[in-house]
mmCIF file of C-alpha atoms in Angstrom:
data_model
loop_
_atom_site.group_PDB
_atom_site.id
_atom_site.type_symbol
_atom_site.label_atom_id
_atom_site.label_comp_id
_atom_site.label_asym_id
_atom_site.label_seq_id
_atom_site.Cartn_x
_atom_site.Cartn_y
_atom_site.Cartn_z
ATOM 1 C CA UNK A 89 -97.308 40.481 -30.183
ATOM 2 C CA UNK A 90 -100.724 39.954 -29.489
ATOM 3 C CA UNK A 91 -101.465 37.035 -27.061
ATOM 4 C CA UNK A 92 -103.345 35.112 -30.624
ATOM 5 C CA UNK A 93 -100.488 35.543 -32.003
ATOM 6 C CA UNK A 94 -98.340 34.720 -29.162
ATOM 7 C CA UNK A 95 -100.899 31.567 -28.441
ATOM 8 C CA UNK A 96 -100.343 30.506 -32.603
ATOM 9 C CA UNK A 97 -96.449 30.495 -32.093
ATOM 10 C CA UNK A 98 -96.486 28.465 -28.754
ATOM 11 C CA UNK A 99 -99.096 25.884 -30.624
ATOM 12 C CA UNK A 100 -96.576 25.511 -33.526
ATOM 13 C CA UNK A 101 -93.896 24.869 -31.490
ATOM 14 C CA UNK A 102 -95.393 22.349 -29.613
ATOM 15 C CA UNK A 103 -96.989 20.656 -32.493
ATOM 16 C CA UNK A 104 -93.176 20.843 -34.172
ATOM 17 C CA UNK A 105 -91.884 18.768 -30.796
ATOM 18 C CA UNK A 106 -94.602 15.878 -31.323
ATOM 19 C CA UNK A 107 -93.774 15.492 -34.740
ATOM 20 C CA UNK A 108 -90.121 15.678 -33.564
ATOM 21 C CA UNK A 109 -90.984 12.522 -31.463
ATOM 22 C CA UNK A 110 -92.338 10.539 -34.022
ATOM 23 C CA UNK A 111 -89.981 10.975 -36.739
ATOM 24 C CA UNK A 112 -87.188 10.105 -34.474
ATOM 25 C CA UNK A 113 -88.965 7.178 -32.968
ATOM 26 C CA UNK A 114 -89.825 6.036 -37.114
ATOM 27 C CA UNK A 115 -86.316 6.847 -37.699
ATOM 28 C CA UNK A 116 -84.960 4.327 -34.966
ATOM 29 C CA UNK A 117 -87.357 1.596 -36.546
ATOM 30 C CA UNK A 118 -86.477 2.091 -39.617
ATOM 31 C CA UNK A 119 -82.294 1.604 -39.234
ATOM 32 C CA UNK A 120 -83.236 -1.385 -37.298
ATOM 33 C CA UNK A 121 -84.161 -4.865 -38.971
ATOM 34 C CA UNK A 122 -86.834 -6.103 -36.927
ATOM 35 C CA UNK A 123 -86.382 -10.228 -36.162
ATOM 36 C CA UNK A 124 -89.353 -12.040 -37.372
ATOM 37 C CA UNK A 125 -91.021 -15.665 -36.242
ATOM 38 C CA UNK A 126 -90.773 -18.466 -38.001
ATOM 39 C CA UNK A 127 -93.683 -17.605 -39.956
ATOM 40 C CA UNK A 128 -92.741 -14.723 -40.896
ATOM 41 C CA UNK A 129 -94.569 -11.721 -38.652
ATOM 42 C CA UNK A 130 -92.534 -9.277 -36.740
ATOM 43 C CA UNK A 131 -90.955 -10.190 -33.518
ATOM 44 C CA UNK A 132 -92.694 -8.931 -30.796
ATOM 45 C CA UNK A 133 -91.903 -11.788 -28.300
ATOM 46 C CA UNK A 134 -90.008 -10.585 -24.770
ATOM 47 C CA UNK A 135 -90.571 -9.862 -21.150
ATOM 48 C CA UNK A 136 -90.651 -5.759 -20.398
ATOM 49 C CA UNK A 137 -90.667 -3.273 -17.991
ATOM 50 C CA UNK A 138 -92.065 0.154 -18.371
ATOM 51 C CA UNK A 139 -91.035 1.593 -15.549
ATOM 52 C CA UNK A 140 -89.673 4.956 -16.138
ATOM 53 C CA UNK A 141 -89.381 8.451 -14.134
ATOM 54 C CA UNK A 142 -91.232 10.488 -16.653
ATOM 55 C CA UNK A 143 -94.174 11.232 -15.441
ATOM 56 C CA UNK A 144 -97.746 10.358 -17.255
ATOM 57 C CA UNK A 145 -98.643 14.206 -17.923
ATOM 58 C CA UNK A 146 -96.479 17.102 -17.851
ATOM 59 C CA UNK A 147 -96.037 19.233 -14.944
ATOM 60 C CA UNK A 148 -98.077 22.385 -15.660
ATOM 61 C CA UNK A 149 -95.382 24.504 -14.026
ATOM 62 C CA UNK A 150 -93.024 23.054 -17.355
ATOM 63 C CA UNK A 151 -95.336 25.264 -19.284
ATOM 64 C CA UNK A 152 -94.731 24.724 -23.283
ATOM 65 C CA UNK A 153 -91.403 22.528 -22.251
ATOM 66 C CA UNK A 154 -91.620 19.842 -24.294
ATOM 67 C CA UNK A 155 -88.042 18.146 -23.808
ATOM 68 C CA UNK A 156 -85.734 17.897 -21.182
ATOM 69 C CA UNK A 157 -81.769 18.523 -21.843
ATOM 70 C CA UNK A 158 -78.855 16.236 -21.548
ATOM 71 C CA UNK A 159 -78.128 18.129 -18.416
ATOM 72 C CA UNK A 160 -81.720 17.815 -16.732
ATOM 73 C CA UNK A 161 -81.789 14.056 -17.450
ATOM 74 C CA UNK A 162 -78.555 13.675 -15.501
ATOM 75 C CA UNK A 163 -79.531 15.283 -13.211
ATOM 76 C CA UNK A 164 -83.008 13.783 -12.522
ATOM 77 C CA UNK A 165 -81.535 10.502 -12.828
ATOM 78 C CA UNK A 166 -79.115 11.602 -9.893
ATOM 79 C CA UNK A 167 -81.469 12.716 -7.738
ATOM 80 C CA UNK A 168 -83.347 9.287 -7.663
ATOM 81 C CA UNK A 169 -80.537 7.012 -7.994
ATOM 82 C CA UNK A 170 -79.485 8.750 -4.479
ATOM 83 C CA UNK A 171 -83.233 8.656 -3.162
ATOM 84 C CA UNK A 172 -83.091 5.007 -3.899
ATOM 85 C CA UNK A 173 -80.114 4.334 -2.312
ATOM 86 C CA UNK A 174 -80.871 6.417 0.851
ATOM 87 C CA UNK A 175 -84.221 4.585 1.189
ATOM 88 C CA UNK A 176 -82.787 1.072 1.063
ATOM 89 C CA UNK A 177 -81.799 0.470 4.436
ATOM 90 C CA UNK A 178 -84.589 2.606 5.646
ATOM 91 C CA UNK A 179 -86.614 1.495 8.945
ATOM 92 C CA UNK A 180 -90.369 -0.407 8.672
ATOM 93 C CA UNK A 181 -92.569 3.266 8.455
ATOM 94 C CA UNK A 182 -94.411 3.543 11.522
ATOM 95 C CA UNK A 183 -97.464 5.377 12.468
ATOM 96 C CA UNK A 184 -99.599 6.594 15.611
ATOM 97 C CA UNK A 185 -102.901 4.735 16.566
ATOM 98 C CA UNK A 186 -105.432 6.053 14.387
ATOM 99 C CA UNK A 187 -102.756 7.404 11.598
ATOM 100 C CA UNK A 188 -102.486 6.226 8.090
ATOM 101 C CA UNK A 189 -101.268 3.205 6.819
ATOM 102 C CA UNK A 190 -98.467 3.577 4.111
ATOM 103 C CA UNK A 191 -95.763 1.274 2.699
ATOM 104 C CA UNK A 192 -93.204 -0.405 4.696
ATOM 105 C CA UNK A 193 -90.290 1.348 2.675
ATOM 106 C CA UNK A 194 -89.600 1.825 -0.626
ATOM 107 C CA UNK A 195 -88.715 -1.770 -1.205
ATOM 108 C CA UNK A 196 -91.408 -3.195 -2.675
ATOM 109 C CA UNK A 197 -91.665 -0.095 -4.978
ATOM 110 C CA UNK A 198 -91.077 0.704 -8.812
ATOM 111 C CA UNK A 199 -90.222 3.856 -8.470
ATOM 112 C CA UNK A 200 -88.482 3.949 -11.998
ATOM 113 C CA UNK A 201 -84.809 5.401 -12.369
ATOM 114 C CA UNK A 202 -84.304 6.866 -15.775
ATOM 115 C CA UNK A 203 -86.084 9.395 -18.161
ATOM 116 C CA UNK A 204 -87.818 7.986 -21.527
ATOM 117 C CA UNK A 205 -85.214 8.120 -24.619
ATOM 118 C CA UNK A 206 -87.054 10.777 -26.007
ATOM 119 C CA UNK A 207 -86.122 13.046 -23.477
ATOM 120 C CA UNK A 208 -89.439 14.040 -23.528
ATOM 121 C CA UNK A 209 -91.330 15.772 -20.075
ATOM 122 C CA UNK A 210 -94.173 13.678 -20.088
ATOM 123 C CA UNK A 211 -95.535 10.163 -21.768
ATOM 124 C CA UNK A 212 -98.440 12.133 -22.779
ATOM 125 C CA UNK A 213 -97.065 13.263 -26.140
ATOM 126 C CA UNK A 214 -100.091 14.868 -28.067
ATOM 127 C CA UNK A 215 -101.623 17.138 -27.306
ATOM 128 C CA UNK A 216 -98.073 18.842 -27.663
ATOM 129 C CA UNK A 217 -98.644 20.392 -24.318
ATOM 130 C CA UNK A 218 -98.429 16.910 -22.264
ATOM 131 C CA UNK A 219 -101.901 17.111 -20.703
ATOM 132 C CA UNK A 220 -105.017 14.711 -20.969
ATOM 133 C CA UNK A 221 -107.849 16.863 -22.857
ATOM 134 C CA UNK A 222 -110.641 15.406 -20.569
ATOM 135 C CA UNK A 223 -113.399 17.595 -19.954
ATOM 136 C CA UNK A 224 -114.631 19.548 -16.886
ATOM 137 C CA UNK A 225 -117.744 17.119 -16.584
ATOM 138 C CA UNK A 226 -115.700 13.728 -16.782
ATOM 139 C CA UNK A 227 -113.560 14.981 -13.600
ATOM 140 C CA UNK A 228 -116.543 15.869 -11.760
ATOM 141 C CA UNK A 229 -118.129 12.419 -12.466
ATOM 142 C CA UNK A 230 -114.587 11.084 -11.223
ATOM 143 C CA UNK A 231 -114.280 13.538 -7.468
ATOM 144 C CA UNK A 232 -118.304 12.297 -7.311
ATOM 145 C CA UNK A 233 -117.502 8.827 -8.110
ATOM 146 C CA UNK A 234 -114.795 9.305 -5.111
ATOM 147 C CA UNK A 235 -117.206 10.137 -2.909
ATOM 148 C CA UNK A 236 -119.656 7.726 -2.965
ATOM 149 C CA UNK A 237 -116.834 5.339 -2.984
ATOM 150 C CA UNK A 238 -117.268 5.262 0.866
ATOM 151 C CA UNK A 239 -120.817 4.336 0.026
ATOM 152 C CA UNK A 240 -120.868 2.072 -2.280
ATOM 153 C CA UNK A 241 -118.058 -1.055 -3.748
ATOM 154 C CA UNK A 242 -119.730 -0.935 -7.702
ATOM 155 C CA UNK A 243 -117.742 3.392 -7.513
ATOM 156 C CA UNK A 244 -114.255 2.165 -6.189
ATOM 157 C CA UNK A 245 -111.504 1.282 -8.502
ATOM 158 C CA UNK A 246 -111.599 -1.880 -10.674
ATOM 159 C CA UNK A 247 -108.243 -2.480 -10.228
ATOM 160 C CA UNK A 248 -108.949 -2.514 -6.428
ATOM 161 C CA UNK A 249 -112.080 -4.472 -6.424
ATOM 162 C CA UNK A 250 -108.977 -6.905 -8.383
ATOM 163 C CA UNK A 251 -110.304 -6.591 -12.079
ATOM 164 C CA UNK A 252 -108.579 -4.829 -13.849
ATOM 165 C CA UNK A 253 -106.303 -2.225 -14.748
ATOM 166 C CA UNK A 254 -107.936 -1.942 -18.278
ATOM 167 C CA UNK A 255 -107.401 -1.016 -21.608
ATOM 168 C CA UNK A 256 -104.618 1.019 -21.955
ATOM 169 C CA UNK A 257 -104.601 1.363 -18.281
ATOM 170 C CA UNK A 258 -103.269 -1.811 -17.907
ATOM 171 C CA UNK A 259 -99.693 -0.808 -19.714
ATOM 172 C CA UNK A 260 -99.340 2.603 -17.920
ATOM 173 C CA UNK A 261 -96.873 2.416 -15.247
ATOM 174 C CA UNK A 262 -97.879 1.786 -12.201
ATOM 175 C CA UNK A 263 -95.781 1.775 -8.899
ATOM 176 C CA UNK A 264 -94.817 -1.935 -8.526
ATOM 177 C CA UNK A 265 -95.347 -5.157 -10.786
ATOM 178 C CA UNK A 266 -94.510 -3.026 -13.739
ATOM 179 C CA UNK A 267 -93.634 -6.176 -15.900
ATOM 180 C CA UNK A 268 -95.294 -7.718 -19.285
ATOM 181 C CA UNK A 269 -94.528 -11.025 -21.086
ATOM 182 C CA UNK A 270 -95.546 -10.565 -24.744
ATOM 183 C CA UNK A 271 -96.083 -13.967 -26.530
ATOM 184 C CA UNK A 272 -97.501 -14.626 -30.465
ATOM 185 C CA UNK A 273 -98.688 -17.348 -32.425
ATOM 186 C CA UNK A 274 -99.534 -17.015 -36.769
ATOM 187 C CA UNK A 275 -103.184 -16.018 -35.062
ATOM 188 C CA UNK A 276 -102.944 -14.704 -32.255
ATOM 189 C CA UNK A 277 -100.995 -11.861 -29.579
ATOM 190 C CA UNK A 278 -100.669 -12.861 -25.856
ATOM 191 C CA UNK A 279 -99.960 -9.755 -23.447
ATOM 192 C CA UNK A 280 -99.278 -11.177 -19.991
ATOM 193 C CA UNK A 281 -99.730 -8.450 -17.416
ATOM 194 C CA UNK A 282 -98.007 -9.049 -14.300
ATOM 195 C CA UNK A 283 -100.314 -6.307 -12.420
ATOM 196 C CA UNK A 284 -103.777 -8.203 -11.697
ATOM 197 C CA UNK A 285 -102.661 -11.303 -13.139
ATOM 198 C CA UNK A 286 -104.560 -10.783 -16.671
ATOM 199 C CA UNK A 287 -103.871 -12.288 -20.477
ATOM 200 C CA UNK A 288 -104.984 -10.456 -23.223
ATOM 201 C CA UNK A 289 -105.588 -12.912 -26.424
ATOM 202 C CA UNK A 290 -105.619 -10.273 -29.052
ATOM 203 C CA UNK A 291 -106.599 -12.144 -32.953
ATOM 204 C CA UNK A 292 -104.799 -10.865 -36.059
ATOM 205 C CA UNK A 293 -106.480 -13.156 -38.151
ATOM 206 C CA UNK A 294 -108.936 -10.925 -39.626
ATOM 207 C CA UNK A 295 -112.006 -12.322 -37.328
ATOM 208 C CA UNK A 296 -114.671 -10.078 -36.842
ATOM 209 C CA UNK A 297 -115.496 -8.029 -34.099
ATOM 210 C CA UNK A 298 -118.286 -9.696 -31.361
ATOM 211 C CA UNK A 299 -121.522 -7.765 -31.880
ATOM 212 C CA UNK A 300 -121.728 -4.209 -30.746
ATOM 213 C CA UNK A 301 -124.102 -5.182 -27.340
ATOM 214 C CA UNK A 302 -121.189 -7.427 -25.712
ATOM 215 C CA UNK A 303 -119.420 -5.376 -23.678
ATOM 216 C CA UNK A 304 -116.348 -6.256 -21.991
ATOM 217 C CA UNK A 305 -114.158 -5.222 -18.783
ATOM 218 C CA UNK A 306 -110.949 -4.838 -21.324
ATOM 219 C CA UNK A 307 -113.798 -4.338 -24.427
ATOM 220 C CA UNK A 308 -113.092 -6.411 -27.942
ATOM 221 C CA UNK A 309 -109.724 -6.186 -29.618
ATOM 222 C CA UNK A 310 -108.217 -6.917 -32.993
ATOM 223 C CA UNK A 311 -104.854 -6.594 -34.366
ATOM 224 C CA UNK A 312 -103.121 -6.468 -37.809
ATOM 225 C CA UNK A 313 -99.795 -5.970 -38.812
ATOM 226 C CA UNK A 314 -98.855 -2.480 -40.696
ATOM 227 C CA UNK A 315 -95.713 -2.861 -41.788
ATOM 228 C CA UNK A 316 -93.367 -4.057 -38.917
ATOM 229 C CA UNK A 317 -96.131 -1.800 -36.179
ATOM 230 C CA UNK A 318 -98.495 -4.603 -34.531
ATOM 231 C CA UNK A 319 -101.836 -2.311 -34.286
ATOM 232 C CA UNK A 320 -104.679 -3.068 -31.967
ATOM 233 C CA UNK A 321 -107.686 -1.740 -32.176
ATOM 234 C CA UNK A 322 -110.385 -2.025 -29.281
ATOM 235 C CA UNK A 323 -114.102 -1.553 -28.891
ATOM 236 C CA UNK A 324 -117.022 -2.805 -26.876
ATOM 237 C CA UNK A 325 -115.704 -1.250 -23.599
ATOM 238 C CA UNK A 326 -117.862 -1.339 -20.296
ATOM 239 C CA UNK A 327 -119.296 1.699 -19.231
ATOM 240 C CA UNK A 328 -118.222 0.446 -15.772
ATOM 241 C CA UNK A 329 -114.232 1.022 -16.269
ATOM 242 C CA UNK A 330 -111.718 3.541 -16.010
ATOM 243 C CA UNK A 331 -109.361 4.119 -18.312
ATOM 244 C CA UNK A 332 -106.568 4.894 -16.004
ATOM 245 C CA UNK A 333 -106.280 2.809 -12.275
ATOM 246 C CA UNK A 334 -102.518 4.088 -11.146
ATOM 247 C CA UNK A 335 -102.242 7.072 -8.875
ATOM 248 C CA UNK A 336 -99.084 7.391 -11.142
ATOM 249 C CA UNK A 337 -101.737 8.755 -14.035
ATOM 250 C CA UNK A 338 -102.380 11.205 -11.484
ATOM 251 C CA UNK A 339 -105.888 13.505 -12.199
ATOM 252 C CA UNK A 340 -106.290 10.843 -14.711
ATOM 253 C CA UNK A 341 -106.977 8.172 -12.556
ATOM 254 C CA UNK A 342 -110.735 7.018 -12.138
ATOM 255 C CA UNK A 343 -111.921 9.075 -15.729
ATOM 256 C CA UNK A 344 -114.450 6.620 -16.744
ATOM 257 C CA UNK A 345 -115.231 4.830 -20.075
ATOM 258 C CA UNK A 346 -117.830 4.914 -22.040
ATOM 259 C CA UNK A 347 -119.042 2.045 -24.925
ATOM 260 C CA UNK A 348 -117.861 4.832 -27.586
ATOM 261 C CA UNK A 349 -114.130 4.936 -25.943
ATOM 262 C CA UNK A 350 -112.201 4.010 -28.820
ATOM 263 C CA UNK A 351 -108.440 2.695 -28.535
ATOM 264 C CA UNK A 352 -105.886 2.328 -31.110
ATOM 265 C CA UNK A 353 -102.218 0.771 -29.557
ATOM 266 C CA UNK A 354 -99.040 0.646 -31.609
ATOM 267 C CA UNK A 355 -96.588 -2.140 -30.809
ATOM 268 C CA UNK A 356 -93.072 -1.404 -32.751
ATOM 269 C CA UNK A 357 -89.449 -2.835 -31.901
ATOM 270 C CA UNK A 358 -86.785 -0.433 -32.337
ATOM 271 C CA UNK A 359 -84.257 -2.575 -31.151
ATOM 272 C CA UNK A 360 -83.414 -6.234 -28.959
ATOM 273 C CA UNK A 361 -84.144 -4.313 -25.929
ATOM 274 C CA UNK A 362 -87.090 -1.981 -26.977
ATOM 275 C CA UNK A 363 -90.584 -1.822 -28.006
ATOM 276 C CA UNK A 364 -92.207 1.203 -28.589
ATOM 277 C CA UNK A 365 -95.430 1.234 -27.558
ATOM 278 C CA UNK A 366 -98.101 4.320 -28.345
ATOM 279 C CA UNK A 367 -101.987 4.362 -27.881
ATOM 280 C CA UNK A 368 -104.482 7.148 -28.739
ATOM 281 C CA UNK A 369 -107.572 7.580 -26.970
ATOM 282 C CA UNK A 370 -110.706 8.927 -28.492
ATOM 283 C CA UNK A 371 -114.625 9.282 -26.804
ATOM 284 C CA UNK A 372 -115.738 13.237 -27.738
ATOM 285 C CA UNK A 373 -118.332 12.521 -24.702
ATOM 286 C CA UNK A 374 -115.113 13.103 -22.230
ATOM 287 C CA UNK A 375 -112.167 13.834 -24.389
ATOM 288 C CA UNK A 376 -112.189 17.418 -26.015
ATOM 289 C CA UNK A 377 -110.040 15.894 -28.471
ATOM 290 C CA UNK A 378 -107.810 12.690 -29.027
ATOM 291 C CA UNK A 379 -104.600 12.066 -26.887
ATOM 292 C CA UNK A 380 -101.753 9.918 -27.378
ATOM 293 C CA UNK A 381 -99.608 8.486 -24.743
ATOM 294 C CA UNK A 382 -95.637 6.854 -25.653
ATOM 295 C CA UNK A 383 -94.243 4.028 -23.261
ATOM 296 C CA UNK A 384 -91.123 2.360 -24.237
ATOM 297 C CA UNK A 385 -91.060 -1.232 -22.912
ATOM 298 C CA UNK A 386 -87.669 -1.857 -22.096
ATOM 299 C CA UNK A 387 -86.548 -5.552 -21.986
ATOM 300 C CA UNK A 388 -83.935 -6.167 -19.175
ATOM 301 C CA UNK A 389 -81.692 -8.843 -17.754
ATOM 302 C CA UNK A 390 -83.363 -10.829 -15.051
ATOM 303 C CA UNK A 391 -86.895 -9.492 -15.604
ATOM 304 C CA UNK A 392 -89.483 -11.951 -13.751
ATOM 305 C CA UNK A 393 -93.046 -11.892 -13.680
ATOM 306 C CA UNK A 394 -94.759 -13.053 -9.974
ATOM 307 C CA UNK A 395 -97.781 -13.725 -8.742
ATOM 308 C CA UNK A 396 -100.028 -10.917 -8.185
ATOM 309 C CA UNK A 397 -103.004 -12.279 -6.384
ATOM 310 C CA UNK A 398 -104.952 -9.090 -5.458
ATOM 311 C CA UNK A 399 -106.415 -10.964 -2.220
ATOM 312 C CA UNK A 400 -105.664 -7.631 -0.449
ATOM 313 C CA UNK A 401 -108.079 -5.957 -2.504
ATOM 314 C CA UNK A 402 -111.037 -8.349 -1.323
ATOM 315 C CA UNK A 403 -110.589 -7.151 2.189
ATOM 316 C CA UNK A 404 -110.046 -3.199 1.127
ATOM 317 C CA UNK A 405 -113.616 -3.148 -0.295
ATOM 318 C CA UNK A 406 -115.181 -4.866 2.336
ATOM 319 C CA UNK A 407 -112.863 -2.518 5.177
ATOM 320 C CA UNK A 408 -113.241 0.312 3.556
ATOM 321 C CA UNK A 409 -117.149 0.232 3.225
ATOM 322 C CA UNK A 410 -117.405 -1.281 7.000
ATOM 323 C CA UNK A 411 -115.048 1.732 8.168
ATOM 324 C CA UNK A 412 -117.338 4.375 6.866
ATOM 325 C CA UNK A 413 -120.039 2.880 8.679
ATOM 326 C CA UNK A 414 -118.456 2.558 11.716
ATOM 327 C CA UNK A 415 -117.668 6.385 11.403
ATOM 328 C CA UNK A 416 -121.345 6.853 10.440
ATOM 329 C CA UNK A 417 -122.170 5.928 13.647
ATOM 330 C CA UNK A 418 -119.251 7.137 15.671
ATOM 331 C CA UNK A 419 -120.733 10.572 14.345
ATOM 332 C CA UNK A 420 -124.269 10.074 15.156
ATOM 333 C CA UNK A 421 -123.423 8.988 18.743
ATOM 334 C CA UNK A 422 -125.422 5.782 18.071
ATOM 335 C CA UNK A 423 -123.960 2.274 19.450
#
């Protein structure tokens, strides 16, 4: 077999495991008889957690894998249950003068203990093989944008300069404060985000967007129902964002977004404990072609949302610039 031909039978069997995803995430929404308000709308109303231990994009070494088995999942699960455990008693982490600075333990972590139900290998689910299309340009703007962090605050992170995550940044999981209180009204959506202590007020009352020259940290979104599915649509993003802040998106992390980033989210309960939440991502000027990521938001007994106050990330910019000029100068040999 030629590799074409080869290449045309791995495609299809990729593109048959995302549609494999979504009919058996339609098919779990549509046994279920979603709750609705007292006026009538689907229920969307809860307090979630997306942690998970899928990772955002598939391991390239997992090739075409598109699912994991029974077997691997118990497995995996294993493995980190007993990480977990070992780590819980573990001593403060200490370094040398001079070393790096890391967490105390894995206490204050999220690390996330079991696989998505889907089985699937990655929470990237199209393209069918698991991986961001971003183009070669976008990640050099991103190492660049890494280097001149040192240099300057307005190229760090907006979720370090305290924010925002963004928009859908803000519902990928992150390492810690991984929860999300979702609240509605006949007019409007509240998503409270536990990470960087922002409320998005999302209007599904047919309002227009604001004109095309505001632009906006999280840009301007609308929602409507379709069915039981709660669809957002946003627009008007600033050119100054990201649209992923977590190391946990891994080479996603710091691709930046443009005013023609487009975002469509899909809110959907398949059951008390579950909402399924998908968003595709479209902007030709870094994307070589639309990608969709699936998070289940899983609602669980004693979820809390704290305070998330981000003061440390006041001091990071200011350290982090005052560092490299102290190193600056260390190198010149200048006082």
């Amino acid at each position: 077999m030629g590799n074409r031909a080869e290449g045309e039978v791995r495609r299809a069997g990729m593109l048959a495991a995302l549609l494999l995803i979504t009919v058996c995430t339609a098919a779990a929404a549509a046994e279920y008889q979603t709750p609705r308000t007292a006026w009538g709308h689907p229920d969307l109303q809860g307090t979630f957690s997306n942690t998970t231990l899928t990772p955002f994009e598939r391991p390239e070494a997992m090739g075409d894998k598109a699912f994991l088995t029974e077997q691997e999942v118990t497995e995996m699960e294993k493995a980190r249950a007993a990480m977990i455990e070992g780590a819980a008693d573990a001593a403060p982490t200490q370094t040398e003068e001079g070393g790096r600075i890391g967490a105390y333990n894995l206490h204050w972590l999220e690390l996330g203990t079991k696989v998505v139900g889907t089985r699937a290998t990655s929470l990237v689910i199209d393209p069918p093989n698991g991986r961001v299309p971003v183009r070669p340009e976008a990640l050099a703007r991103k190492t660049q944008n890494l280097e001149d962090s040192f240099d300057d605050y307005v190229h760090m992170s907006v979720w370090d300069r305290c924010i925002t995550r963004g928009v859908p940044g803000g519902v990928f999981p992150a390492g810690y404060n991984n929860n999300y209180r979702i609240l509605q009204t006949p007019t409007h959506v509240a998503i409270y985000f536990e990470m960087i202590h922002n409320v998005r007020i999302i209007p599904i009352d047919g309002s227009n967007y604001v004109d095309s020259d505001i632009v906006l940290w999280n840009g301007d979104s609308r929602g409507h129902w379709e069915g039981d599915t709660l669809v957002v649509e946003t627009r008007n993003l600033s050119e100054n964002g990201w649209i992923a802040t977590s190391g946990s998106q891994g080479r996603v992390k710091g691709i930046e977004q443009t005013r023609d980033t487009h975002v469509v989210e899909r809110f959907t309960r398949l059951d008390d404990e579950t909402v399924d939440y998908q968003v595709t991502v479209t902007d030709p000027a870094v994307y070589t072609a639309p990608w969709t990521v699936q998070v289940p938001l899983y609602a669980e007994a004693g979820l809390e949302l704290f305070e998330y106050a981000c003061h440390e990330g006041n001091w990071a910019v200011r350290n982090t610039l005052s560092g490299a000029r102290a190193e600056e100068q260390a190198s010149s040999g200048s006082e």
